[in-house]
């Protein structure tokens, strides 16, 4: 005999969803088989289940199968071979009992009364109720040892479910509003009704198709979280738990708000280097408590809008992605290229003298906007050993091959930044010689 367990028997259902298109399903179901039932059909599982991830408790499983080659016409008829079926005349609707002898290469029937053999009969075959062992949707099939357990617990990993955070950033005059959403996609082949929901932030290592996904641990806090979610640390990650339950239908996308910030401040600037054609439009936001934030943000896409005060409308002005960003770090967003800011780079002079090389560089910055702008110049140096001989403006050494300048340029102004660099090739040659 077969015991069938469906989602109607579910007591508790929970999902933990990961960024990389998979989730862990955990379910407790009522269990009340008859004494002679040693086959269990565990129905309503995800089609994309990973069969090597299944954990069962509450009953001892001797053999476990996942049946997904489901019923079709030929398979259905094969199940009724040697059973009594009815043949209905399509005109008179009269029904006659036959025994189904074969379905290979056509139907072979034996008249129950006359024992005459009929090949490929005309009419409609009417079958009795489905045999217990016939499965019409994906199921786990277990051979079990009889048990007095009243419930069973099953957990498994399924592909086809993922989550990511996405954000909407609205720029006002000098402040912004930020809303963050958890977006969940369910294409697992199963629906999850009234499920407790958790999303795990961080990249968990998974070995799949020759690739290894590296762990990227992230620490999050609950500051300014929406009341819909609760947060706690777990292992090297953090888990957000939705209060209450939710339903994820198959082939559904769902968004749930998890943060909201109002009236934070931001910095807009324009970034340029000698390889650029146009200056980049950049936004920088300090993820700190004084800036009404201090919220560790999961990685995701940010869409940026800005108020048009004259038209009383809000317009889309660009988007970017952020990595996992912890508290007190800067969020830098590249949202497009400037139209009214013109930057040019030139090499005014270059010469060599013995082991020294000298270059004089010039950056010309032109502001055609109606307000002053802040421009950042990145200058990259190919040599490892260098010295700035003279400069019209202060600069900052970012690393061994990178310096940067910041310039405030008024509306209609044209500003020039120039500097000379001397590179000592003798040090480089000595190091290279010692390495050889």
Coordinates of C-alpha atoms in Angstrom, one line a residue:
X1 CA 0.0 0.0 0.0
X2 CA 1.0 3.6 -0.7
X3 CA 0.8 6.5 1.7
X4 CA 0.5 9.9 0.0
X5 CA 1.7 13.0 1.7
X6 CA 0.8 16.3 0.1
X7 CA 1.1 20.0 0.9
X8 CA -2.4 19.7 2.6
X9 CA -0.6 17.8 5.4
X10 CA 1.9 20.7 6.0
X11 CA 2.2 22.0 9.6
X12 CA 5.2 24.3 9.1
X13 CA 7.0 25.4 6.0
X14 CA 10.0 27.7 5.8
X15 CA 12.4 28.9 3.1
X16 CA 15.9 30.2 3.4
X17 CA 16.8 31.9 0.1
X18 CA 20.4 32.5 -1.1
X19 CA 21.7 35.0 -3.7
X20 CA 23.0 32.4 -6.1
X21 CA 19.7 30.9 -7.4
X22 CA 18.9 28.3 -4.8
X23 CA 17.0 27.9 -1.5
X24 CA 16.7 25.5 1.4
X25 CA 13.1 24.2 1.9
X26 CA 12.2 22.9 5.4
X27 CA 8.9 21.4 6.0
X28 CA 7.0 19.5 8.7
X29 CA 4.0 17.4 7.7
X30 CA 1.4 15.3 9.6
X31 CA 2.1 11.6 9.1
X32 CA -0.6 8.9 9.7
X33 CA 0.0 5.8 7.5
X34 CA -1.7 2.4 7.9
X35 CA 0.3 -0.4 9.4
X36 CA 1.0 -2.1 6.1
X37 CA 1.9 1.1 4.2
X38 CA 5.7 1.0 3.5
X39 CA 5.7 3.2 0.4
X40 CA 5.4 6.9 0.8
X41 CA 4.8 9.4 -2.0
X42 CA 6.0 12.7 -0.8
X43 CA 4.2 15.1 -3.2
X44 CA 4.4 18.8 -4.0
X45 CA 8.2 19.1 -4.1
X46 CA 10.1 21.5 -6.3
X47 CA 10.9 20.2 -9.8
X48 CA 14.5 21.6 -9.5
X49 CA 15.2 19.7 -6.2
X50 CA 18.8 18.6 -5.6
X51 CA 18.3 15.0 -4.7
X52 CA 21.7 14.7 -2.9
X53 CA 20.6 17.4 -0.4
X54 CA 17.5 15.6 1.0
X55 CA 17.3 15.1 4.8
X56 CA 14.4 13.2 6.3
X57 CA 13.6 12.7 10.0
X58 CA 10.6 11.2 11.8
X59 CA 10.6 8.1 9.7
X60 CA 13.4 5.7 8.7
X61 CA 13.9 5.7 4.9
X62 CA 15.5 2.6 3.4
X63 CA 15.3 3.8 -0.2
X64 CA 14.7 7.2 -1.7
X65 CA 13.8 8.0 -5.3
X66 CA 12.7 11.2 -7.1
X67 CA 10.1 10.4 -9.7
X68 CA 9.7 13.1 -12.3
X69 CA 9.0 11.0 -15.4
X70 CA 5.3 11.6 -15.0
X71 CA 2.2 10.1 -16.5
X72 CA 1.4 10.2 -20.2
X73 CA -1.0 8.2 -22.4
X74 CA 1.3 5.2 -23.2
X75 CA 2.5 4.9 -19.6
X76 CA -1.0 5.2 -18.3
X77 CA -2.2 2.4 -20.5
X78 CA 0.7 0.2 -19.6
X79 CA -0.2 0.5 -16.0
X80 CA -3.6 -1.1 -16.8
X81 CA -2.2 -4.0 -18.7
X82 CA -4.0 -7.2 -17.5
X83 CA -6.8 -5.0 -15.9
X84 CA -10.4 -4.9 -16.9
X85 CA -11.3 -1.7 -18.9
X86 CA -14.4 -0.5 -20.6
X87 CA -14.8 0.2 -24.3
X88 CA -17.5 2.7 -25.1
X89 CA -19.1 2.8 -28.5
X90 CA -18.8 6.4 -29.8
X91 CA -22.3 6.4 -31.3
X92 CA -24.5 4.3 -28.9
X93 CA -22.4 5.1 -25.8
X94 CA -22.8 1.4 -24.9
X95 CA -20.0 0.1 -22.7
X96 CA -18.4 -3.4 -22.9
X97 CA -15.9 -4.9 -20.5
X98 CA -12.5 -6.0 -22.0
X99 CA -9.2 -7.1 -20.5
X100 CA -6.2 -5.1 -21.7
X101 CA -3.6 -7.5 -23.0
X102 CA -1.1 -5.3 -24.7
X103 CA -0.4 -1.6 -25.7
X104 CA 2.8 -2.3 -27.7
X105 CA 2.3 -1.3 -31.3
X106 CA -1.4 -0.8 -30.7
X107 CA -4.2 -1.9 -28.4
X108 CA -5.0 -5.6 -27.9
X109 CA -8.2 -6.4 -25.9
X110 CA -9.9 -9.6 -24.8
X111 CA -13.7 -9.5 -24.5
X112 CA -14.5 -10.4 -20.9
X113 CA -17.7 -12.4 -21.9
X114 CA -16.8 -14.0 -25.2
X115 CA -13.0 -14.1 -24.8
X116 CA -12.7 -12.8 -28.4
X117 CA -9.5 -10.8 -29.2
X118 CA -10.0 -7.4 -30.6
X119 CA -7.1 -5.4 -32.2
X120 CA -7.1 -1.6 -32.2
X121 CA -10.8 -1.3 -31.5
X122 CA -12.8 1.7 -32.5
X123 CA -14.4 3.7 -29.6
X124 CA -13.3 5.2 -26.3
X125 CA -11.3 3.4 -23.7
X126 CA -12.5 4.1 -20.1
X127 CA -10.1 3.3 -17.3
X128 CA -10.9 2.6 -13.7
X129 CA -9.4 4.8 -11.0
X130 CA -5.7 5.5 -11.0
X131 CA -3.5 2.8 -9.4
X132 CA -2.0 4.0 -6.1
X133 CA 1.6 3.7 -7.5
X134 CA 0.9 6.0 -10.4
X135 CA 2.4 9.5 -9.9
X136 CA 1.0 12.4 -11.8
X137 CA 3.3 15.2 -10.5
X138 CA 6.9 15.3 -9.2
X139 CA 7.3 13.3 -5.9
X140 CA 9.8 11.8 -3.6
X141 CA 9.2 8.1 -3.3
X142 CA 10.4 6.4 -0.2
X143 CA 10.5 2.8 1.1
X144 CA 10.1 3.2 4.8
X145 CA 10.1 1.0 8.0
X146 CA 6.7 1.2 9.8
X147 CA 6.8 3.9 12.4
X148 CA 4.6 5.4 15.1
X149 CA 5.7 8.9 14.3
X150 CA 2.9 11.5 13.9
X151 CA 5.0 13.9 11.8
X152 CA 7.8 13.9 9.3
X153 CA 10.5 16.6 8.7
X154 CA 12.0 17.1 5.3
X155 CA 14.6 19.6 4.1
X156 CA 16.2 19.9 0.7
X157 CA 17.9 22.3 -1.6
X158 CA 16.2 23.5 -4.8
X159 CA 17.4 25.6 -7.6
X160 CA 15.3 28.2 -9.3
X161 CA 14.7 30.4 -6.3
X162 CA 16.8 33.5 -5.7
X163 CA 16.8 36.9 -4.1
X164 CA 18.6 40.2 -4.5
X165 CA 18.2 43.6 -3.1
X166 CA 17.4 46.6 -5.3
X167 CA 17.2 50.2 -4.3
X168 CA 15.4 53.4 -5.5
X169 CA 17.4 56.6 -4.8
X170 CA 15.5 59.9 -5.2
X171 CA 17.6 63.0 -5.2
X172 CA 16.0 66.3 -4.0
X173 CA 17.7 69.7 -3.8
X174 CA 20.5 68.7 -1.4
X175 CA 19.2 65.5 0.2
X176 CA 18.0 62.1 -0.9
X177 CA 15.4 59.4 0.0
X178 CA 16.4 55.8 -0.3
X179 CA 14.1 52.7 -0.4
X180 CA 15.5 49.2 -0.4
X181 CA 13.6 46.1 -1.6
X182 CA 14.1 42.4 -1.3
X183 CA 13.1 40.9 -4.7
X184 CA 12.4 37.2 -4.8
X185 CA 12.1 35.1 -7.9
X186 CA 10.5 31.6 -7.8
X187 CA 11.0 29.4 -10.8
X188 CA 11.5 26.2 -8.9
X189 CA 8.4 24.4 -10.2
X190 CA 6.6 24.5 -6.9
X191 CA 4.5 26.9 -4.9
X192 CA 5.1 27.6 -1.3
X193 CA 2.0 28.6 0.7
X194 CA 2.1 30.5 4.0
X195 CA 5.9 30.0 4.3
X196 CA 8.2 31.5 6.8
X197 CA 10.8 33.4 4.8
X198 CA 14.5 34.0 5.4
X199 CA 17.1 35.6 3.1
X200 CA 20.8 35.0 3.7
X201 CA 23.1 37.9 2.8
X202 CA 26.6 36.9 1.6
X203 CA 28.0 34.6 -1.1
X204 CA 28.1 31.0 0.0
X205 CA 30.6 28.7 -1.6
X206 CA 29.0 26.2 -4.0
X207 CA 30.8 23.7 -6.2
X208 CA 28.8 23.3 -9.5
X209 CA 29.8 22.5 -13.1
X210 CA 33.5 22.9 -12.5
X211 CA 33.2 26.2 -10.7
X212 CA 33.6 27.2 -7.1
X213 CA 31.7 30.2 -5.7
X214 CA 33.9 31.9 -3.1
X215 CA 32.5 32.8 0.3
X216 CA 32.2 36.6 0.8
X217 CA 31.2 37.0 4.5
X218 CA 29.2 40.1 5.3
X219 CA 28.2 41.5 8.7
X220 CA 24.9 43.4 8.9
X221 CA 23.1 45.2 11.7
X222 CA 19.4 46.0 12.3
X223 CA 19.7 49.8 12.4
X224 CA 16.9 51.5 10.4
X225 CA 15.5 48.2 9.2
X226 CA 11.8 48.1 8.2
X227 CA 9.6 46.4 10.8
X228 CA 8.9 43.7 8.2
X229 CA 12.3 42.0 8.8
X230 CA 14.4 40.9 11.8
X231 CA 18.1 40.3 11.5
X232 CA 20.6 38.1 13.3
X233 CA 24.1 36.8 12.6
X234 CA 24.6 33.3 11.5
X235 CA 27.9 31.6 10.9
X236 CA 29.9 34.0 8.7
X237 CA 26.7 35.6 7.3
X238 CA 23.6 37.4 8.4
X239 CA 20.0 36.3 8.0
X240 CA 17.0 38.5 7.5
X241 CA 13.7 36.8 8.7
X242 CA 10.4 38.1 7.5
X243 CA 7.8 38.6 10.2
X244 CA 4.8 36.4 9.7
X245 CA 4.5 34.3 6.5
X246 CA 4.2 34.9 2.8
X247 CA 3.2 32.9 -0.3
X248 CA 5.5 32.4 -3.2
X249 CA 3.7 31.1 -6.3
X250 CA 5.6 29.3 -9.0
X251 CA 6.8 31.6 -11.8
X252 CA 6.3 34.6 -9.6
X253 CA 8.4 37.7 -8.7
X254 CA 7.8 39.3 -5.3
X255 CA 9.2 42.5 -3.7
X256 CA 9.2 43.2 0.0
X257 CA 10.4 46.5 1.4
X258 CA 13.2 46.2 3.9
X259 CA 14.8 49.7 4.4
X260 CA 13.7 53.3 4.0
X261 CA 15.9 56.4 4.6
X262 CA 14.8 60.0 4.3
X263 CA 16.7 63.3 3.9
X264 CA 20.2 61.9 3.8
X265 CA 23.0 64.0 2.2
X266 CA 25.1 63.2 -0.8
X267 CA 28.0 64.7 -2.9
X268 CA 27.8 65.0 -6.6
X269 CA 31.1 65.3 -8.6
X270 CA 32.6 64.7 -12.0
X271 CA 35.4 62.3 -12.6
X272 CA 38.0 62.4 -15.4
X273 CA 41.3 60.9 -16.4
X274 CA 43.6 61.0 -19.5
X275 CA 41.9 58.0 -20.9
X276 CA 38.3 59.4 -20.6
X277 CA 36.3 60.9 -23.5
X278 CA 33.8 62.6 -21.2
X279 CA 33.7 63.2 -17.4
X280 CA 31.7 60.7 -15.4
X281 CA 28.7 61.8 -13.3
X282 CA 29.4 60.5 -9.8
X283 CA 27.4 60.4 -6.6
X284 CA 28.9 59.7 -3.2
X285 CA 26.9 58.8 -0.1
X286 CA 28.4 58.3 3.4
X287 CA 26.8 55.2 4.9
X288 CA 26.8 56.6 8.5
X289 CA 24.4 57.2 11.3
X290 CA 24.9 61.0 11.1
X291 CA 23.8 60.8 7.5
X292 CA 20.6 59.0 8.7
X293 CA 22.0 55.7 7.5
X294 CA 24.6 53.4 9.1
X295 CA 22.8 50.5 7.5
X296 CA 25.0 47.7 6.1
X297 CA 23.6 47.3 2.6
X298 CA 23.4 44.0 0.7
X299 CA 24.7 44.1 -2.9
X300 CA 22.2 45.2 -5.6
X301 CA 21.2 47.6 -8.2
X302 CA 20.3 51.2 -7.5
X303 CA 18.1 53.2 -9.8
X304 CA 18.5 57.0 -9.4
X305 CA 15.8 59.6 -9.9
X306 CA 15.9 63.4 -9.5
X307 CA 13.1 65.9 -8.9
X308 CA 12.5 68.5 -11.6
X309 CA 11.4 71.4 -9.5
X310 CA 10.2 73.5 -12.4
X311 CA 8.0 70.8 -13.9
X312 CA 7.1 69.2 -10.5
X313 CA 8.1 65.8 -11.9
X314 CA 10.6 63.1 -11.1
X315 CA 12.9 61.8 -13.8
X316 CA 15.2 58.8 -14.1
X317 CA 18.9 59.8 -14.4
X318 CA 20.8 56.6 -14.2
X319 CA 21.6 53.4 -12.3
X320 CA 24.5 51.5 -10.9
X321 CA 25.3 48.4 -8.8
X322 CA 26.8 48.4 -5.3
X323 CA 28.8 45.7 -3.6
X324 CA 28.1 44.6 0.0
X325 CA 28.6 47.9 1.8
X326 CA 29.2 47.9 5.6
X327 CA 28.5 50.7 8.0
X328 CA 30.6 53.9 7.7
X329 CA 31.8 53.1 4.2
X330 CA 31.2 55.4 1.1
X331 CA 28.7 54.4 -1.6
X332 CA 30.0 55.6 -5.0
X333 CA 27.6 55.5 -7.9
X334 CA 28.5 56.1 -11.6
X335 CA 25.2 57.2 -13.3
X336 CA 26.2 58.6 -16.7
X337 CA 28.5 61.0 -18.6
X338 CA 28.4 64.8 -18.2
X339 CA 27.0 67.0 -21.1
X340 CA 28.1 70.4 -20.0
X341 CA 31.4 69.6 -18.4
X342 CA 34.4 69.6 -20.8
X343 CA 37.8 68.2 -19.7
X344 CA 40.9 67.9 -21.8
X345 CA 44.4 66.4 -21.0
X346 CA 47.7 67.3 -22.6
X347 CA 51.4 66.5 -22.3
X348 CA 53.1 69.8 -22.7
X349 CA 56.7 68.7 -22.4
X350 CA 58.6 65.4 -22.3
X351 CA 62.4 64.7 -22.3
X352 CA 65.0 62.2 -21.0
X353 CA 68.3 63.0 -19.3
X354 CA 70.5 60.0 -18.4
X355 CA 68.4 57.8 -16.2
X356 CA 65.7 60.4 -15.6
X357 CA 62.5 61.1 -17.6
X358 CA 60.4 64.2 -17.2
X359 CA 56.8 64.9 -18.3
X360 CA 54.7 68.0 -17.9
X361 CA 51.0 67.4 -17.9
X362 CA 48.0 69.8 -18.2
X363 CA 44.3 69.3 -17.5
X364 CA 41.9 71.9 -18.8
X365 CA 38.5 71.9 -17.0
X366 CA 35.5 73.9 -18.5
X367 CA 32.2 74.3 -16.7
X368 CA 29.3 75.2 -19.0
X369 CA 26.6 74.6 -16.4
X370 CA 24.7 77.3 -14.5
X371 CA 26.1 76.3 -11.1
X372 CA 29.6 75.5 -9.8
X373 CA 30.8 71.9 -10.0
X374 CA 33.3 69.7 -8.2
X375 CA 35.7 67.8 -10.5
X376 CA 38.0 64.9 -9.6
X377 CA 41.0 64.3 -11.8
X378 CA 42.7 60.8 -11.7
X379 CA 46.2 60.7 -13.0
X380 CA 47.9 57.3 -13.5
X381 CA 51.7 57.0 -13.6
X382 CA 53.3 54.1 -15.3
X383 CA 56.7 54.2 -13.5
X384 CA 57.1 53.0 -9.9
X385 CA 59.6 55.7 -8.8
X386 CA 58.5 59.2 -9.4
X387 CA 58.4 62.7 -7.9
X388 CA 56.2 65.7 -8.5
X389 CA 58.5 68.6 -9.3
X390 CA 55.9 71.4 -9.5
X391 CA 52.1 71.6 -9.4
X392 CA 49.5 74.4 -9.6
X393 CA 47.2 72.5 -7.3
X394 CA 47.4 70.2 -4.3
X395 CA 47.2 66.5 -5.0
X396 CA 46.8 63.3 -3.1
X397 CA 48.7 60.0 -3.6
X398 CA 46.2 57.3 -3.8
X399 CA 48.7 54.5 -4.3
X400 CA 52.1 53.9 -6.0
X401 CA 50.8 54.7 -9.5
X402 CA 47.9 57.0 -8.9
X403 CA 47.4 60.6 -7.8
X404 CA 44.2 62.7 -7.7
X405 CA 43.3 66.3 -7.8
X406 CA 40.0 67.9 -6.7
X407 CA 38.9 71.2 -8.2
X408 CA 35.9 73.5 -7.6
X409 CA 35.0 75.1 -11.0
X410 CA 32.5 78.0 -11.0
X411 CA 29.8 78.4 -13.6
X412 CA 31.3 79.5 -16.9
X413 CA 34.9 79.2 -15.6
X414 CA 37.8 77.5 -17.3
X415 CA 40.4 76.1 -14.9
X416 CA 43.9 74.6 -15.7
X417 CA 45.8 72.2 -13.6
X418 CA 49.4 71.5 -14.5
X419 CA 52.2 69.6 -12.9
X420 CA 55.6 68.0 -13.8
X421 CA 56.7 64.4 -13.0
X422 CA 60.3 63.2 -12.9
X423 CA 60.8 59.4 -13.0
X424 CA 64.0 57.8 -11.8
X425 CA 64.7 54.9 -14.2
X426 CA 68.0 54.0 -12.4
X427 CA 66.3 52.6 -9.4
X428 CA 64.1 50.5 -11.7
X429 CA 67.1 49.2 -13.6
X430 CA 68.9 48.2 -10.4
X431 CA 65.9 46.3 -9.1
X432 CA 65.4 44.6 -12.5
X433 CA 69.1 43.6 -12.6
X434 CA 69.0 42.2 -9.1
X435 CA 65.9 40.2 -10.0
X436 CA 67.7 38.7 -13.0

